[in-house]
Coordinates of C-alpha atoms in Angstrom, one line a residue:
M1 CA -4.9 -26.6 10.6
S2 CA -5.3 -24.4 7.7
A3 CA -8.3 -21.7 7.8
V4 CA -9.8 -20.3 4.3
R5 CA -11.2 -16.7 4.6
M6 CA -15.3 -16.8 4.2
S7 CA -17.3 -14.2 2.7
P8 CA -20.2 -12.9 4.7
S9 CA -22.7 -15.4 2.9
T10 CA -20.7 -18.5 3.5
S11 CA -21.8 -20.8 6.2
P12 CA -19.5 -20.0 9.2
R13 CA -17.7 -22.9 10.7
F14 CA -16.9 -23.4 14.5
F15 CA -14.0 -23.4 16.7
T16 CA -13.4 -24.1 20.1
E17 CA -11.5 -21.9 22.7
R18 CA -8.9 -24.7 22.6
E19 CA -9.0 -24.5 18.5
V20 CA -7.8 -20.6 18.7
A21 CA -5.5 -20.4 21.4
C22 CA -3.1 -22.9 19.6
H23 CA -2.7 -20.6 16.5
T24 CA -0.6 -17.6 18.5
T25 CA 2.7 -17.9 15.8
K26 CA 3.6 -16.1 12.4
D27 CA 3.0 -18.7 11.0
S28 CA -0.8 -18.8 12.1
C29 CA -2.4 -16.3 14.2
W30 CA -6.1 -15.8 15.3
V31 CA -7.5 -13.7 17.2
L32 CA -11.3 -12.9 17.9
L33 CA -13.8 -10.0 17.8
G34 CA -16.3 -11.4 20.2
T35 CA -17.0 -15.1 19.4
R36 CA -16.3 -13.9 15.5
V37 CA -12.7 -15.8 15.0
Y38 CA -10.3 -14.0 12.5
D39 CA -6.9 -15.7 10.8
V40 CA -4.8 -12.3 10.8
T41 CA -1.7 -14.3 9.8
A42 CA -1.4 -12.4 6.4
F43 CA -1.9 -9.5 8.2
L44 CA 1.3 -9.3 10.4
R45 CA 3.4 -8.1 8.1
M46 CA 1.1 -5.2 7.2
H47 CA 0.3 -3.9 11.1
P48 CA 1.3 -0.4 10.9
G49 CA 1.8 -1.2 14.3
G50 CA 3.8 -4.1 14.0
E51 CA 3.6 -7.5 14.0
A52 CA 4.1 -7.9 18.0
L53 CA 1.6 -5.8 18.5
I54 CA -1.0 -8.6 17.2
L55 CA 0.9 -11.4 18.2
R56 CA 0.8 -10.5 21.8
R57 CA -3.2 -10.6 22.1
S58 CA -3.1 -13.6 19.5
G59 CA -5.8 -16.1 20.8
T60 CA -7.5 -13.5 22.3
D61 CA -10.5 -11.0 21.9
V62 CA -9.2 -7.7 20.7
S63 CA -12.7 -6.2 20.8
R64 CA -11.6 -3.6 23.5
E65 CA -8.3 -2.8 20.9
I66 CA -10.4 -1.9 18.0
E67 CA -12.6 0.0 19.8
G68 CA -9.7 2.2 21.5
P69 CA -7.9 4.2 23.4
P70 CA -5.6 4.8 22.0
H71 CA -6.3 4.2 19.0
R72 CA -10.2 4.0 17.3
H73 CA -9.9 2.2 14.1
S74 CA -11.5 3.4 11.0
E75 CA -14.2 2.1 9.2
N76 CA -12.1 0.8 6.3
A77 CA -9.9 -1.3 8.8
R78 CA -13.0 -2.8 10.6
R79 CA -13.7 -3.8 6.8
W80 CA -10.6 -4.8 5.9
M81 CA -10.4 -7.1 9.1
E82 CA -13.3 -8.9 7.8
Q83 CA -11.5 -10.4 4.8
Y84 CA -9.5 -12.3 7.2
Y85 CA -13.3 -14.0 9.0
I86 CA -12.7 -17.5 8.8
G87 CA -15.7 -18.8 11.6
E88 CA -16.8 -18.8 14.7
L89 CA -16.5 -19.4 18.8
V90 CA -18.0 -22.4 20.5
R91 CA -17.1 -21.4 24.3
N92 CA -16.4 -24.0 26.7
S93 CA -19.0 -24.4 30.0
G94 CA -15.6 -24.8 31.9
T95 CA -11.8 -25.6 31.4
E96 CA -12.9 -28.7 29.6
Q97 CA -15.4 -29.2 27.3
T98 CA -17.8 -31.6 27.5
E99 CA -18.0 -35.2 25.2
Q100 CA -21.8 -33.5 23.8
E101 CA -20.2 -30.1 23.7
E102 CA -17.5 -31.4 21.4
Q103 CA -19.8 -33.7 19.2
A104 CA -22.1 -30.5 18.9
V105 CA -18.9 -28.7 17.4
R106 CA -18.4 -31.7 14.6
E107 CA -22.0 -31.8 13.5
R108 CA -22.3 -28.2 12.7
R109 CA -18.4 -28.3 11.3
K110 CA -19.7 -31.1 9.2
T111 CA -23.1 -29.6 8.5
S112 CA -21.5 -26.1 7.1
E113 CA -18.2 -28.1 5.1
Q114 CA -21.2 -30.0 3.5
T115 CA -22.8 -26.5 2.6
E116 CA -19.7 -25.1 1.5
G117 CA -19.2 -27.6 -0.8
K118 CA -22.8 -26.8 -2.8
M119 CA -21.5 -23.4 -3.2
T120 CA -21.6 -21.6 -6.8
E121 CA -18.8 -20.0 -7.9
K122 CA -20.5 -16.9 -6.8
T123 CA -20.3 -17.5 -3.4
T124 CA -17.5 -19.8 -3.2
V125 CA -14.4 -18.9 -0.7
K126 CA -11.2 -20.1 -2.7
K127 CA -7.9 -20.6 -0.9
V128 CA -4.8 -18.7 -1.4
S129 CA -2.2 -21.1 -3.1
E130 CA 0.1 -20.9 -5.1
D131 CA -1.8 -22.5 -8.0
D132 CA -4.5 -20.1 -7.5
E133 CA -0.9 -17.6 -8.6
D134 CA -1.1 -18.0 -12.5
N135 CA -5.2 -16.8 -12.4
P136 CA -5.6 -13.5 -13.6
Y137 CA -8.9 -13.6 -12.0
N138 CA -7.9 -14.9 -8.6
L139 CA -10.3 -14.5 -5.9
C140 CA -8.3 -14.1 -2.6
S141 CA -10.5 -12.1 -0.1
S142 CA -14.4 -11.6 0.6
V143 CA -15.5 -9.3 -2.5
D144 CA -18.8 -9.9 -2.7
L145 CA -19.5 -10.9 -6.4
D146 CA -23.1 -9.9 -6.6
K147 CA -23.3 -6.7 -5.0
D148 CA -19.8 -5.0 -5.8
L149 CA -19.8 -2.5 -8.2
V150 CA -17.8 -4.2 -10.1
D151 CA -17.5 -7.8 -11.7
W152 CA -13.9 -8.6 -10.5
R153 CA -13.5 -11.4 -12.5
K154 CA -13.2 -9.0 -15.8
P155 CA -10.6 -6.4 -16.2
L156 CA -11.3 -3.3 -14.2
A157 CA -9.7 -0.3 -15.7
W158 CA -12.9 -0.7 -18.5
Q159 CA -15.0 -0.2 -15.5
V160 CA -14.5 1.8 -12.9
G161 CA -15.3 4.5 -15.3
H162 CA -18.7 3.7 -15.2
L163 CA -18.7 4.1 -11.3
G164 CA -19.8 7.8 -11.7
E165 CA -20.4 9.5 -8.5
R166 CA -19.5 6.3 -6.5
Y167 CA -16.0 5.9 -7.5
D168 CA -14.7 7.9 -5.1
A169 CA -15.9 5.9 -2.4
W170 CA -15.2 2.9 -3.7
V171 CA -11.8 3.2 -4.5
H172 CA -11.0 4.4 -1.0
Q173 CA -12.7 1.2 1.0
P174 CA -9.6 -1.6 0.1
V175 CA -9.1 -5.1 -0.5
D176 CA -6.6 -7.7 0.2
R177 CA -6.7 -8.4 -3.4
P178 CA -4.7 -8.5 -6.3
I179 CA -6.4 -6.2 -9.3
R180 CA -6.2 -6.7 -13.0
L181 CA -6.1 -3.7 -15.1
F182 CA -6.4 -4.9 -18.7
G183 CA -7.1 -8.3 -20.0
N184 CA -4.4 -8.4 -22.9
P185 CA -1.4 -10.0 -20.9
L186 CA 1.6 -7.7 -22.2
L187 CA -0.1 -4.3 -21.3
E188 CA -1.0 -5.8 -17.8
A189 CA 2.5 -7.0 -18.0
G190 CA 3.1 -3.3 -18.4
T191 CA 1.5 -2.2 -15.6
K192 CA 3.8 -4.2 -12.8
T193 CA 6.9 -3.5 -11.1
S194 CA 9.0 -5.4 -9.0
W195 CA 10.4 -3.1 -6.3
Y196 CA 14.3 -4.3 -7.2
W197 CA 14.0 -2.7 -10.7
V198 CA 13.8 0.7 -9.2
P199 CA 17.6 1.0 -8.1
V200 CA 18.8 -1.5 -10.7
V201 CA 17.4 1.5 -13.6
W202 CA 18.4 4.6 -11.9
L203 CA 20.8 3.9 -9.3
P204 CA 23.6 3.3 -12.2
V205 CA 22.8 7.1 -13.4
V206 CA 22.9 8.3 -10.1
F207 CA 26.4 7.1 -9.8
Y208 CA 27.8 8.0 -13.0
C209 CA 25.9 11.3 -12.8
S210 CA 27.4 11.8 -9.7
W211 CA 31.1 11.3 -10.7
Y212 CA 30.6 13.3 -13.8
C213 CA 29.5 16.3 -11.9
Y214 CA 32.1 16.1 -9.3
T215 CA 34.5 15.4 -11.8
T216 CA 33.6 18.1 -13.9
L217 CA 33.7 20.9 -10.8
A218 CA 37.1 19.8 -9.5
K219 CA 38.4 21.2 -13.1
S220 CA 37.5 25.0 -11.5
T221 CA 36.7 25.9 -15.0
T222 CA 33.0 26.5 -13.7
R223 CA 31.8 29.9 -12.7
I224 CA 28.6 32.1 -12.6
D225 CA 28.4 35.4 -14.0
L226 CA 26.8 37.6 -11.6
T227 CA 27.6 40.8 -13.5
S228 CA 29.2 41.2 -17.1
D229 CA 32.4 41.8 -15.1
M230 CA 32.4 39.5 -12.5
S231 CA 31.8 35.8 -11.6
I232 CA 32.4 33.9 -8.8
P233 CA 34.0 29.7 -8.9
I234 CA 31.9 26.9 -7.9
H235 CA 34.1 24.4 -6.0
K236 CA 33.6 21.0 -6.2
Y237 CA 32.9 20.7 -2.7
T238 CA 29.6 22.5 -3.2
F239 CA 28.5 19.2 -5.0
P240 CA 27.1 17.6 -2.3
L241 CA 25.1 21.0 -1.2
F242 CA 24.1 21.3 -5.0
F243 CA 23.0 17.0 -4.2
M244 CA 21.1 17.5 -1.2
M245 CA 18.9 21.0 -2.9
G246 CA 18.0 18.4 -5.3
W247 CA 16.9 15.8 -3.0
F248 CA 14.7 18.5 -0.7
L249 CA 13.3 19.7 -4.0
W250 CA 12.4 16.3 -5.0
T251 CA 10.6 15.4 -1.8
F252 CA 8.1 19.0 -2.6
I253 CA 7.6 17.0 -6.2
E254 CA 6.8 13.8 -4.2
Y255 CA 4.0 16.2 -2.1
C256 CA 2.7 18.1 -5.1
I257 CA 2.5 14.9 -7.4
H258 CA 0.4 12.7 -4.3
R259 CA -1.7 15.1 -3.5
F260 CA -2.4 16.9 -6.5
V261 CA -1.9 14.4 -9.0
F262 CA -3.0 11.1 -7.6
H263 CA -5.5 12.8 -5.2
M264 CA -7.5 14.8 -7.8
K265 CA -11.4 13.9 -7.4
P266 CA -12.2 13.3 -10.7
P267 CA -15.5 14.6 -12.3
A268 CA -18.1 12.3 -12.1
H269 CA -19.3 12.2 -15.2
N270 CA -15.9 12.3 -17.0
Y271 CA -15.3 8.2 -17.7
Y272 CA -11.3 8.6 -19.2
L273 CA -10.4 11.1 -15.9
I274 CA -12.0 8.6 -13.4
M275 CA -10.4 5.6 -15.7
L276 CA -6.5 7.9 -15.6
H277 CA -7.0 8.2 -12.0
F278 CA -7.6 4.8 -11.1
L279 CA -4.6 3.8 -12.8
L280 CA -2.0 6.0 -11.7
H281 CA -3.4 5.7 -8.3
G282 CA -6.8 4.8 -7.3
Q283 CA -5.9 1.1 -7.8
H284 CA -3.3 1.4 -5.1
H285 CA -5.6 2.4 -2.6
K286 CA -7.9 -0.1 -3.7
S287 CA -5.4 -3.1 -3.0
P288 CA -2.6 -1.1 -0.7
F289 CA -0.6 -4.7 -0.4
D290 CA -0.6 -5.7 -4.0
G291 CA 3.4 -6.1 -4.1
S292 CA 3.8 -5.0 -8.0
R293 CA 2.1 -1.9 -8.2
L294 CA 3.9 -0.4 -5.1
V295 CA 6.9 1.3 -7.1
F296 CA 6.5 3.1 -11.2
P297 CA 7.4 1.2 -13.7
P298 CA 10.5 2.3 -15.4
G299 CA 8.9 3.6 -18.3
L300 CA 6.1 6.1 -16.6
A301 CA 9.3 7.3 -14.6
S302 CA 11.5 8.4 -17.0
L303 CA 8.7 10.8 -17.9
V304 CA 8.8 12.8 -14.5
V305 CA 12.9 12.4 -14.7
G306 CA 12.7 13.7 -18.3
I307 CA 10.4 16.8 -17.4
F308 CA 12.7 17.5 -13.9
Y309 CA 15.8 17.7 -16.1
L310 CA 14.6 19.3 -18.9
T311 CA 13.0 21.8 -16.5
L312 CA 16.6 22.5 -14.5
Q313 CA 18.6 22.7 -17.5
H314 CA 16.6 25.6 -18.9
T315 CA 16.4 27.4 -15.0
L316 CA 20.2 26.6 -13.9
P317 CA 23.4 26.9 -15.3
D318 CA 24.3 23.1 -17.2
I319 CA 26.8 21.4 -14.6
I320 CA 24.6 23.1 -11.4
S321 CA 21.8 21.7 -13.2
T322 CA 22.8 18.3 -13.2
S323 CA 23.8 17.9 -9.8
V324 CA 20.6 19.1 -8.6
F325 CA 18.7 16.6 -11.1
V326 CA 21.1 13.8 -9.7
G327 CA 20.1 14.7 -6.2
G328 CA 16.6 14.6 -7.2
L329 CA 16.7 11.0 -8.6
C330 CA 18.4 9.9 -5.5
G331 CA 15.4 11.7 -4.0
Y332 CA 13.1 9.5 -6.2
V333 CA 15.0 6.4 -5.4
V334 CA 14.6 6.4 -2.1
Y335 CA 11.2 7.7 -2.1
D336 CA 9.9 4.5 -3.9
M337 CA 11.8 2.3 -1.7
I338 CA 10.2 3.7 1.3
H339 CA 7.3 3.3 -0.4
Y340 CA 7.5 -0.2 -0.4
Y341 CA 8.8 -0.5 2.9
L342 CA 5.9 1.3 4.6
H343 CA 3.4 -1.5 3.1
Y344 CA 5.9 -4.5 3.9
G345 CA 8.1 -4.0 6.0
S346 CA 8.1 -4.4 9.8
P347 CA 10.0 -1.1 11.3
K348 CA 11.1 -1.2 14.7
R349 CA 9.2 0.3 17.3
G350 CA 9.9 3.6 17.8
S351 CA 12.0 4.1 14.7
Y352 CA 11.4 6.9 12.4
L353 CA 10.6 4.7 9.5
Y354 CA 7.5 3.3 12.5
S355 CA 6.2 6.5 12.8
L356 CA 5.8 6.7 8.6
K357 CA 4.6 3.6 8.1
A358 CA 2.0 4.5 11.1
Y359 CA 1.5 7.6 9.4
H360 CA 1.3 6.2 5.8
V361 CA -1.6 3.5 6.8
K362 CA -3.6 6.1 8.6
H363 CA -3.7 7.6 5.1
H364 CA -4.4 4.8 3.2
F365 CA -7.4 3.4 5.7
E366 CA -8.7 6.7 7.2
H367 CA -7.4 10.5 6.3
Q368 CA -6.9 9.7 2.6
R369 CA -7.1 13.7 2.1
S370 CA -4.6 14.2 4.0
G371 CA -1.1 12.5 4.8
F372 CA 0.7 12.9 1.7
G373 CA 4.0 12.8 2.3
I374 CA 6.0 9.8 2.4
T375 CA 9.3 10.0 2.8
T376 CA 8.8 13.3 5.1
T377 CA 6.0 14.6 6.1
F378 CA 7.8 18.0 6.2
W379 CA 5.5 19.4 3.3
D380 CA 2.7 18.5 5.0
H381 CA 2.9 21.1 7.9
P382 CA 2.8 24.3 5.8
F383 CA 0.0 23.2 3.7
N384 CA -2.2 21.8 6.5
T385 CA -2.8 18.4 5.4
V386 CA -1.2 16.9 8.7
I387 CA -2.5 13.5 10.0
P388 CA -3.7 13.9 13.6
D389 CA -1.3 12.1 16.1
E390 CA -2.3 8.9 17.4
K391 CA -0.6 6.4 19.4
F392 CA -0.7 2.4 18.2

């Protein structure tokens, strides 16, 4: 049975306990909150605690787990859950459902389906299919088009600036649906990047620069002048040290960009700064599982990479600056790949990536003003932005 997501204004469908209990696999996973039925199949790979935690509770009431302990879910997490609502539960009076109950369920379902058939576009529930992917304004989740602060059927880039003081609260209420930034197809395409373009574009640069630095240092002609009469040679085996220095430096840059640029709070009266913030990072918080916008487009990334390179060139001796640069560039590639994996991967419970995924999802859903580390939480500690530890 294929379920259709419903908006709160749509007449609910009705399901029996027997029907709900049949949906306990990766291909079809349902859970209950009281008498409300949710199809969370699409959410399995996104869950920070791993899909196994949901699958073990599939077909059952998860109200206790939502309330905690050990982890009480945030209001954003509860709001997110509503996007998977598909109907209501009709509880059996005994182990077997009576013929009268089954007839009542059929009648209510028939009435519900007839009502849905008459709904207008504003309240119609659209089922996500392959054909919908070609629609730039595809509605794949329950956004109330009458009450939301923006019109999701139009590009959002030009709308968000008008939200003013309401922008910050709106952008941190995530939804599970794609975002259309621009009406122009070419401009819109330029904002989307598949994850594999990051290693395709930047790893050749990393390999070439690493080879160049190592072979240059191997000539034993590189020296650092301490005074006019004294200098020390730089051995080729120091390259890994400079490389790791660059990687470590990148983790600090990653933290600073995420905290001070991506999470700046634009002035409520400044239309253009709000729009800029939304383009840089706000759209990611509004739709955190939009796979086409989880990594940097190479064009935008090249600006940051170029500034990083030129700064090092003016700070350190030539070959040393390049060695540090290539380590930082490798750190950036790993950062983008890890960021993508934290949203779409299913790391093993207890692993380092598992803890990072839980940490990052809490940043999205509950602690947007803390938890700025992506590849490491190291810099959150000295800057006092650590997210409180909670078990999943």
